[in-house]
PDB file of C-alpha atoms in Angstrom:
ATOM      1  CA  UNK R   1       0.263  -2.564   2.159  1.00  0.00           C
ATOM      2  CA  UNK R   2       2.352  -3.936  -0.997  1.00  0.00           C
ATOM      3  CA  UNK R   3       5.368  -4.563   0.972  1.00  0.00           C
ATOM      4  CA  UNK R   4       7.115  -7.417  -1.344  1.00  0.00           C
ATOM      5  CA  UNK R   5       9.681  -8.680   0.316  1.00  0.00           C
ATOM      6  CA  UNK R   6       9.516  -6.748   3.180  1.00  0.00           C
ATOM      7  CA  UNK R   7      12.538  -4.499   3.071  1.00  0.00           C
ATOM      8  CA  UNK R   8      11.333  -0.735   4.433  1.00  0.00           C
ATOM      9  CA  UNK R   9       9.435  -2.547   6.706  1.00  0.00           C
ATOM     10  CA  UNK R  10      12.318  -4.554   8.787  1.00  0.00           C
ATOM     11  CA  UNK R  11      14.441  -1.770   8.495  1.00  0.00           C
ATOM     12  CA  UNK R  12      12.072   0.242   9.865  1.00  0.00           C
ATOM     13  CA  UNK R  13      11.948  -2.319  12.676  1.00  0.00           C
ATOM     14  CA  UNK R  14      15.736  -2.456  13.291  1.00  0.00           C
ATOM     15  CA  UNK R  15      15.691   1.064  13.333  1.00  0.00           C
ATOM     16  CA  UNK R  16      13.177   1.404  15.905  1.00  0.00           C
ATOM     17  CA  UNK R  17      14.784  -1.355  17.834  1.00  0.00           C
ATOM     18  CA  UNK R  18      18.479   0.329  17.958  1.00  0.00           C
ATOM     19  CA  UNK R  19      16.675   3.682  19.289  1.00  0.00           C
ATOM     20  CA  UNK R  20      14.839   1.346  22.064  1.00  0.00           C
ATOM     21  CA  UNK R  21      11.878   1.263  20.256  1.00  0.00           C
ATOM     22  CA  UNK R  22       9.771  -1.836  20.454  1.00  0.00           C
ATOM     23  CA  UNK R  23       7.776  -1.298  17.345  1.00  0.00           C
ATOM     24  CA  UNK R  24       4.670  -3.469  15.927  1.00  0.00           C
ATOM     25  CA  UNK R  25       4.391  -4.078  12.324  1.00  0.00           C
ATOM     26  CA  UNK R  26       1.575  -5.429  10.092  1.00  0.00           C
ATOM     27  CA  UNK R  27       2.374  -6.293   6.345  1.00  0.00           C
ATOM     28  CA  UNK R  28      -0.027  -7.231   4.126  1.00  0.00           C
ATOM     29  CA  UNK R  29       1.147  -9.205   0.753  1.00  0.00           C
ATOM     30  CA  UNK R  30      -1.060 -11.724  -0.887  1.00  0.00           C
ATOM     31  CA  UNK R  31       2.088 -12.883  -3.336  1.00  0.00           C
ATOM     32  CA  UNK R  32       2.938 -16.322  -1.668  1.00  0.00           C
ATOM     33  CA  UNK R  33       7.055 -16.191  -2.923  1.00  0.00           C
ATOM     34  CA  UNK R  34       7.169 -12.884  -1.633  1.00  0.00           C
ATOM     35  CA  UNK R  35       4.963 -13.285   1.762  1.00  0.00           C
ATOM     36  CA  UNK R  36       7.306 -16.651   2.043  1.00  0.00           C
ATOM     37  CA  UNK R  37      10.642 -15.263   2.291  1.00  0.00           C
ATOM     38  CA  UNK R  38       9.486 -12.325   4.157  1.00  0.00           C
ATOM     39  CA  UNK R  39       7.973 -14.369   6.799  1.00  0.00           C
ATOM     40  CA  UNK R  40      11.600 -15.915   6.736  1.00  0.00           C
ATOM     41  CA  UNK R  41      13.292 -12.637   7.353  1.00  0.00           C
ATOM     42  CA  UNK R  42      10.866 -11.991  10.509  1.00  0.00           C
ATOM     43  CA  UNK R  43      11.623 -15.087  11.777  1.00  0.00           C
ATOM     44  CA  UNK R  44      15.510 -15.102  11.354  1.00  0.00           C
ATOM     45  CA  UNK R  45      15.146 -11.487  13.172  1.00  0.00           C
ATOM     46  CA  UNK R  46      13.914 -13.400  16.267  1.00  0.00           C
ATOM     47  CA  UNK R  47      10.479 -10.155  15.207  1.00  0.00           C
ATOM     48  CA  UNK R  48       7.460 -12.399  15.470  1.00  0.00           C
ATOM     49  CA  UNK R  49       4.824 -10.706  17.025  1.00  0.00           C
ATOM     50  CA  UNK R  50       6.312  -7.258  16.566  1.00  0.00           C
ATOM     51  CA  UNK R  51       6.184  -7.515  12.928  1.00  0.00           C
ATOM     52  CA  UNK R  52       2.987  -9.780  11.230  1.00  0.00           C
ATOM     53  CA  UNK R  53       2.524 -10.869   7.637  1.00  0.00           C
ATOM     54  CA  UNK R  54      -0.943 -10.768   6.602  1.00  0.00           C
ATOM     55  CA  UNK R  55      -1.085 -13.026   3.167  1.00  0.00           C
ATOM     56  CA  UNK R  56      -3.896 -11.126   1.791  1.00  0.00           C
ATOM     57  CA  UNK R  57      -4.191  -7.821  -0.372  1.00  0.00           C
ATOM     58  CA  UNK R  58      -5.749  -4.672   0.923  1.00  0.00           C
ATOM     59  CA  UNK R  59      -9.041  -3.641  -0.479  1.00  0.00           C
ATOM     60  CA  UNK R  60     -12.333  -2.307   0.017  1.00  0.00           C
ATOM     61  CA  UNK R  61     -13.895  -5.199   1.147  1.00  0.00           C
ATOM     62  CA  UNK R  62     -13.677  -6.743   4.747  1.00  0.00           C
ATOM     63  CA  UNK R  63     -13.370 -10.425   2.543  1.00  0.00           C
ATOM     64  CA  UNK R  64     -13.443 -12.191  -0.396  1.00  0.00           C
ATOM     65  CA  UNK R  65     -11.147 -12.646  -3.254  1.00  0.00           C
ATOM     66  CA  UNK R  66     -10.006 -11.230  -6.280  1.00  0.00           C
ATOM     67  CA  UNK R  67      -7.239 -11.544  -9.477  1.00  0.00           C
ATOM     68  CA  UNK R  68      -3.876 -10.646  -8.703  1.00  0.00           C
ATOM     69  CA  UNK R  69      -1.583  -9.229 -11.937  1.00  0.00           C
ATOM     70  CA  UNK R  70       1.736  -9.569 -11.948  1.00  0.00           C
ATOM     71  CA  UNK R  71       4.957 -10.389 -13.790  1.00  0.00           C
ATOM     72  CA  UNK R  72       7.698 -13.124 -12.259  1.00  0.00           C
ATOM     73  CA  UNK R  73      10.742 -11.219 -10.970  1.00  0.00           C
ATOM     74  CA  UNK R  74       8.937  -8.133 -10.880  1.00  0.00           C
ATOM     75  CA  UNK R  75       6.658  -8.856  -8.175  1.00  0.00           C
ATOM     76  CA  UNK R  76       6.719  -5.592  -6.580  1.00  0.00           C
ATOM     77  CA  UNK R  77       4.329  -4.247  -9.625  1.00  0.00           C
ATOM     78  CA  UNK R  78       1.572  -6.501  -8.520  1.00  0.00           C
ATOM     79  CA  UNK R  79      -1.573  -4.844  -8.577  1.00  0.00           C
ATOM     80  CA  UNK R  80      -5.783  -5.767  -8.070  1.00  0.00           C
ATOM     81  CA  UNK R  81      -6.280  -2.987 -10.485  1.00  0.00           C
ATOM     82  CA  UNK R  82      -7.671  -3.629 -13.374  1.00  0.00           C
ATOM     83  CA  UNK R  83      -5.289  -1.303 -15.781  1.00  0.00           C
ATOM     84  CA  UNK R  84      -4.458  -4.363 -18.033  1.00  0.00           C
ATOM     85  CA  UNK R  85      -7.440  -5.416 -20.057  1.00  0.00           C
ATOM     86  CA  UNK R  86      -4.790  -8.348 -21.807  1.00  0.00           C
ATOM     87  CA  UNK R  87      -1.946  -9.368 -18.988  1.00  0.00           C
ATOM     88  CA  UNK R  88       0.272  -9.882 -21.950  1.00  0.00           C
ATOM     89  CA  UNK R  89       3.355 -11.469 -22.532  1.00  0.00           C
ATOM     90  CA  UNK R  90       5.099 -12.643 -19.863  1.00  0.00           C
ATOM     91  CA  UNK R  91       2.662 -11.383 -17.443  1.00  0.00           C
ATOM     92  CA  UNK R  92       0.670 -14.285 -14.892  1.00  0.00           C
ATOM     93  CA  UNK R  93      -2.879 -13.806 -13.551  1.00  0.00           C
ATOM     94  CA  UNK R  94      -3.325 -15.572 -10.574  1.00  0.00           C
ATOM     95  CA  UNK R  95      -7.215 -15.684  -9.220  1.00  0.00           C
ATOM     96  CA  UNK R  96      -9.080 -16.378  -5.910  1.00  0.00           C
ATOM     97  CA  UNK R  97      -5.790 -14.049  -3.637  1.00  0.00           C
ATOM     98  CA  UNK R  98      -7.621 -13.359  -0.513  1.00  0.00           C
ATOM     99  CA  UNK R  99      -8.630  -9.885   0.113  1.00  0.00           C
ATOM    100  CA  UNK R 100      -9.627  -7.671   3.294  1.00  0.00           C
ATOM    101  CA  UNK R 101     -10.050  -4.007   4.559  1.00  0.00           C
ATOM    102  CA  UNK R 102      -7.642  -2.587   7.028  1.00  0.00           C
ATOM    103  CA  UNK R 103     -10.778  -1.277   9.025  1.00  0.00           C
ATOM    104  CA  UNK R 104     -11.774  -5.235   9.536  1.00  0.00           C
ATOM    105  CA  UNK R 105      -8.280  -6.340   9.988  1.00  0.00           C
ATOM    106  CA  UNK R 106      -6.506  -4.149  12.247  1.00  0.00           C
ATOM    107  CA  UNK R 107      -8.158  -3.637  15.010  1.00  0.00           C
ATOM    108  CA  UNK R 108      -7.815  -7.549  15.604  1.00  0.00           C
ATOM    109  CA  UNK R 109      -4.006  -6.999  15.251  1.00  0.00           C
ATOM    110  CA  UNK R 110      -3.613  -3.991  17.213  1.00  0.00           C
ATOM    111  CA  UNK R 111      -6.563  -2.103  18.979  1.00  0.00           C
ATOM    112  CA  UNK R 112      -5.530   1.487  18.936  1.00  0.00           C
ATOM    113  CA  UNK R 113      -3.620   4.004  16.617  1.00  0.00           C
ATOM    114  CA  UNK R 114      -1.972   3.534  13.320  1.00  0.00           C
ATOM    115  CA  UNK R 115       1.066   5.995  13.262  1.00  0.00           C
ATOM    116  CA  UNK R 116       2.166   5.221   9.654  1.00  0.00           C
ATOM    117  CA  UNK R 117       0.468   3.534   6.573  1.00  0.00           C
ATOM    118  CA  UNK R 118       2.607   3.062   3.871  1.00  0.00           C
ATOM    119  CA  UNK R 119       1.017   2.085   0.638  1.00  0.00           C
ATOM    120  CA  UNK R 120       2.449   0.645  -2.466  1.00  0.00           C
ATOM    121  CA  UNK R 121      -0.393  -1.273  -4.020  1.00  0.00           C
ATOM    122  CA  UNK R 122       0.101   0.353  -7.647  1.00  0.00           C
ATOM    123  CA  UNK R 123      -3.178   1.424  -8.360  1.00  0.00           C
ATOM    124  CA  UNK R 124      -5.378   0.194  -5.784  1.00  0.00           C
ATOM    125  CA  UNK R 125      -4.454   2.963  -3.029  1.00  0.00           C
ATOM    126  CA  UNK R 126      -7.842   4.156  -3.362  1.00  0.00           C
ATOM    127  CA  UNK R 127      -9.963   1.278  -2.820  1.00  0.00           C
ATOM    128  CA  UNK R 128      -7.369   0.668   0.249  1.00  0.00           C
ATOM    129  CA  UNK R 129      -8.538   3.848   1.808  1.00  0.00           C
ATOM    130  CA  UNK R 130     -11.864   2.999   1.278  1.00  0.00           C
ATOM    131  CA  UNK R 131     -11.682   0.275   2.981  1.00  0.00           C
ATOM    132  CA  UNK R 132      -9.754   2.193   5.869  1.00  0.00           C
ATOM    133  CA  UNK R 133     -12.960   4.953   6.411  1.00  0.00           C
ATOM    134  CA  UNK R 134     -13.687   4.254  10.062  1.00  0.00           C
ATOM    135  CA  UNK R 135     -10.392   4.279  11.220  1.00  0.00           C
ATOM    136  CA  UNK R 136     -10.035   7.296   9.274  1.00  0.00           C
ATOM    137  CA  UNK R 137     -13.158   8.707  10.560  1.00  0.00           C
ATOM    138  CA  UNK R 138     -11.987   7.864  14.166  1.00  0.00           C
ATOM    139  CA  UNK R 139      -8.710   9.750  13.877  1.00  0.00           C
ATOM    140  CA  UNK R 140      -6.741   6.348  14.550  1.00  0.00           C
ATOM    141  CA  UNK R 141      -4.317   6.943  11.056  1.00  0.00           C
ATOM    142  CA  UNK R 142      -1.497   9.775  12.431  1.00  0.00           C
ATOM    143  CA  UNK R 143       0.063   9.537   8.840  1.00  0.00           C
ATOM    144  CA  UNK R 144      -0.529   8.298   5.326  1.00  0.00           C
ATOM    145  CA  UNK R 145       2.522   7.441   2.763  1.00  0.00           C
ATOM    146  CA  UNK R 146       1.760   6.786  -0.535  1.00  0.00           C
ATOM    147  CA  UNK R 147       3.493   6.871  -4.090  1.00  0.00           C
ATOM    148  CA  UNK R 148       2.101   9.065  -7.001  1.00  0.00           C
ATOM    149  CA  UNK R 149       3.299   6.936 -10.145  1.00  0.00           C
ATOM    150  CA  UNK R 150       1.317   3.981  -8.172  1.00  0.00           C
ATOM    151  CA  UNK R 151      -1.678   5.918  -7.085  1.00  0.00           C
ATOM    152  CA  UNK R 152      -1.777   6.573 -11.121  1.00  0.00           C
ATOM    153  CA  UNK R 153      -2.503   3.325 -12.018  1.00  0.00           C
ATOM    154  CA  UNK R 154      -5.825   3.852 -10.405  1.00  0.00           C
ATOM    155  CA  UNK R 155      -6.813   6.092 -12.757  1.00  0.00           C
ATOM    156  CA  UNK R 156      -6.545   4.293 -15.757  1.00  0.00           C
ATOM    157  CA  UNK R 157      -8.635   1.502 -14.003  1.00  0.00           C
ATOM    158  CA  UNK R 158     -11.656   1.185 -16.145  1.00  0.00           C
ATOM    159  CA  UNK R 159     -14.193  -0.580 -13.628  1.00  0.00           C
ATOM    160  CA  UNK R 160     -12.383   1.226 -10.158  1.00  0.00           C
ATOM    161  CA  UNK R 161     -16.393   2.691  -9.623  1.00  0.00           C
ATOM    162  CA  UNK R 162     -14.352   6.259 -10.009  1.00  0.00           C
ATOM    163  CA  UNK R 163     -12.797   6.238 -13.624  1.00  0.00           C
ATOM    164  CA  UNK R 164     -10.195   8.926 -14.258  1.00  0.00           C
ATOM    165  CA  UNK R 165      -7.903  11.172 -12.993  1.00  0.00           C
ATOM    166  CA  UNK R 166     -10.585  14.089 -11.344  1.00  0.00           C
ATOM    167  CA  UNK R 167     -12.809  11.685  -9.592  1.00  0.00           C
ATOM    168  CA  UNK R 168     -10.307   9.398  -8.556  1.00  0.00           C
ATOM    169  CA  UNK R 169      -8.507  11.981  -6.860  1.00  0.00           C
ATOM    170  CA  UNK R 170     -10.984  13.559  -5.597  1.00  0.00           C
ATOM    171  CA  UNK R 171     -12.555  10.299  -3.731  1.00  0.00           C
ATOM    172  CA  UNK R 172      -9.005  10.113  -2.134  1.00  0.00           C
ATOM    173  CA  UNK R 173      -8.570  13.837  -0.999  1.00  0.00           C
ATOM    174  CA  UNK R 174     -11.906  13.683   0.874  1.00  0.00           C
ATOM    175  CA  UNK R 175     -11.459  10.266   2.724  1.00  0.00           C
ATOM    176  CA  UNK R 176      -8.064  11.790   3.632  1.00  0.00           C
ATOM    177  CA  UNK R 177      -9.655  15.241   4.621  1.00  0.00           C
ATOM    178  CA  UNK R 178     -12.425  13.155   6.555  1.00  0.00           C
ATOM    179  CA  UNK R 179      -9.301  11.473   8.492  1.00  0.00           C
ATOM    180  CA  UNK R 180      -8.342  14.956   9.175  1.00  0.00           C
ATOM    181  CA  UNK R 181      -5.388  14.763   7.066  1.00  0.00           C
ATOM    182  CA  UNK R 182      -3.026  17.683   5.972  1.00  0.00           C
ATOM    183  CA  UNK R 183      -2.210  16.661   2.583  1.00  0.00           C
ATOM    184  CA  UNK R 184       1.296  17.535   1.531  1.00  0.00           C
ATOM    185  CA  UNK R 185       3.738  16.507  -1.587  1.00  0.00           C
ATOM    186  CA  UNK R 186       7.426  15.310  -1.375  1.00  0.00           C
ATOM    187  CA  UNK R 187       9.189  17.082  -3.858  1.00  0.00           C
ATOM    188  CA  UNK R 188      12.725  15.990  -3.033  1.00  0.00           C
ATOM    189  CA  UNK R 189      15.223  15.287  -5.996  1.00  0.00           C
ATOM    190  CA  UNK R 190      15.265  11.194  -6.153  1.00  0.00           C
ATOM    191  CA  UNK R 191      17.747   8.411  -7.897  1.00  0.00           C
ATOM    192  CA  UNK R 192      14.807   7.889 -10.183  1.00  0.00           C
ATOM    193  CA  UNK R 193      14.792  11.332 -12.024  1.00  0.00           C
ATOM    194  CA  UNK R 194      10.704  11.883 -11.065  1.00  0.00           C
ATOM    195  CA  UNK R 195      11.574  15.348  -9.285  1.00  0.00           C
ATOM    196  CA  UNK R 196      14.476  17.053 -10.919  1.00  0.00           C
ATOM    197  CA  UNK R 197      16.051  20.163  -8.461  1.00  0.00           C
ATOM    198  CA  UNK R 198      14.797  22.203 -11.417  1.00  0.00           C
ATOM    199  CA  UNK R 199      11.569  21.662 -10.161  1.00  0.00           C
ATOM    200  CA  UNK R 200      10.022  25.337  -8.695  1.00  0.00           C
ATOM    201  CA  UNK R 201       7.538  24.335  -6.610  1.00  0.00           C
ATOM    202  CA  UNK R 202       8.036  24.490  -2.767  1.00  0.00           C
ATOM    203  CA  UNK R 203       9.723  21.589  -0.634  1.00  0.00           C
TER     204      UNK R 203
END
């Protein structure tokens, strides 16, 4: 979920296809620009089919629609989370972006197991997983990748139904645990200066 312009995901897909991997590939990104050109990319790849580009955001609910926040060239930071109470200056609100749950949608793209979902939906990772409970309850979700800065949006999300950090988190730990997740942290040094190799807890 929150793929943009697709990047991780087709290399992910080249990658798999140089080790003789025929991988499968569902992206979902309700931004039309961004769902455009990606769509582009799959198709100059000759990957339709193996890689699909769902123009909807991820959510708790199987439909419906909701605002999208976002600023122009920065597209990646789009969120459904309501962390700006005024989108500001230079930011665009665009309403009625069709929404759905991964447990309604995937199954219709690919009955069976989910071995990775990556999430960058910048504060709505919760609501995501929410909407994600069976197949979490039916073990079919091997691994779950998501980004702390972005699952902290969530928290300052006013009307999420879990405001703050302690409930918020906690909601998320126990659909994980219900998945039977192992919950672990990357602590690797990064370009971005998060983790710093001063850091002394365990990698």
């Amino acid at each position: 979920g929150g793929p943009h312009l697709g990047d991780c995901t087709l290399w992910a897909t080249a990658a798999l296809e140089a080790a003789g991997v025929q991988g499968f590939a569902a992206a979902y990104e309700p931004l039309p620009d961004a769902s455009d050109l990606f769509h582009q990319s799959v198709v100059a790849n000759k990957w339709d089919g193996r890689v699909v580009v769902v123009r909807k955001a991820l959510s708790s609910s199987v439909e419906g629609s909701a605002k999208l926040v976002y600023y122009p060239g920065r597209n990646g930071q789009a969120t459904l989370a309501r962390v700006h109470d005024h989108c500001g200056e230079g930011c665009v609100e665009r309403d009625g972006v069709p929404k759905v749950s991964l447990d309604a949608s995937w199954p219709a793209l690919r009955p069976g197991v989910m071995d990775i979902m990556k999430l960058s939906v910048n504060g709505e990772e919760l609501n995501t997983i929410r909407g994600a409970r069976a197949l979490l309850s039916r073990r079919q979700v091997c691994v779950v990748m998501m980004h702390v800065r972005k699952i902290q949006q969530g928290w300052r999300d006013p009307q999420g139904g879990t405001p703050g950090q302690e409930k918020y988190t906690a909601e998320l730990w126990q659909l994980l645990r219900g998945g039977d997740m192992d919950i672990a942290l990357h602590l690797d040094s990064d370009l971005t200066g998060q983790i710093g190799d001063e850091d002394p807890r365990p990698r």
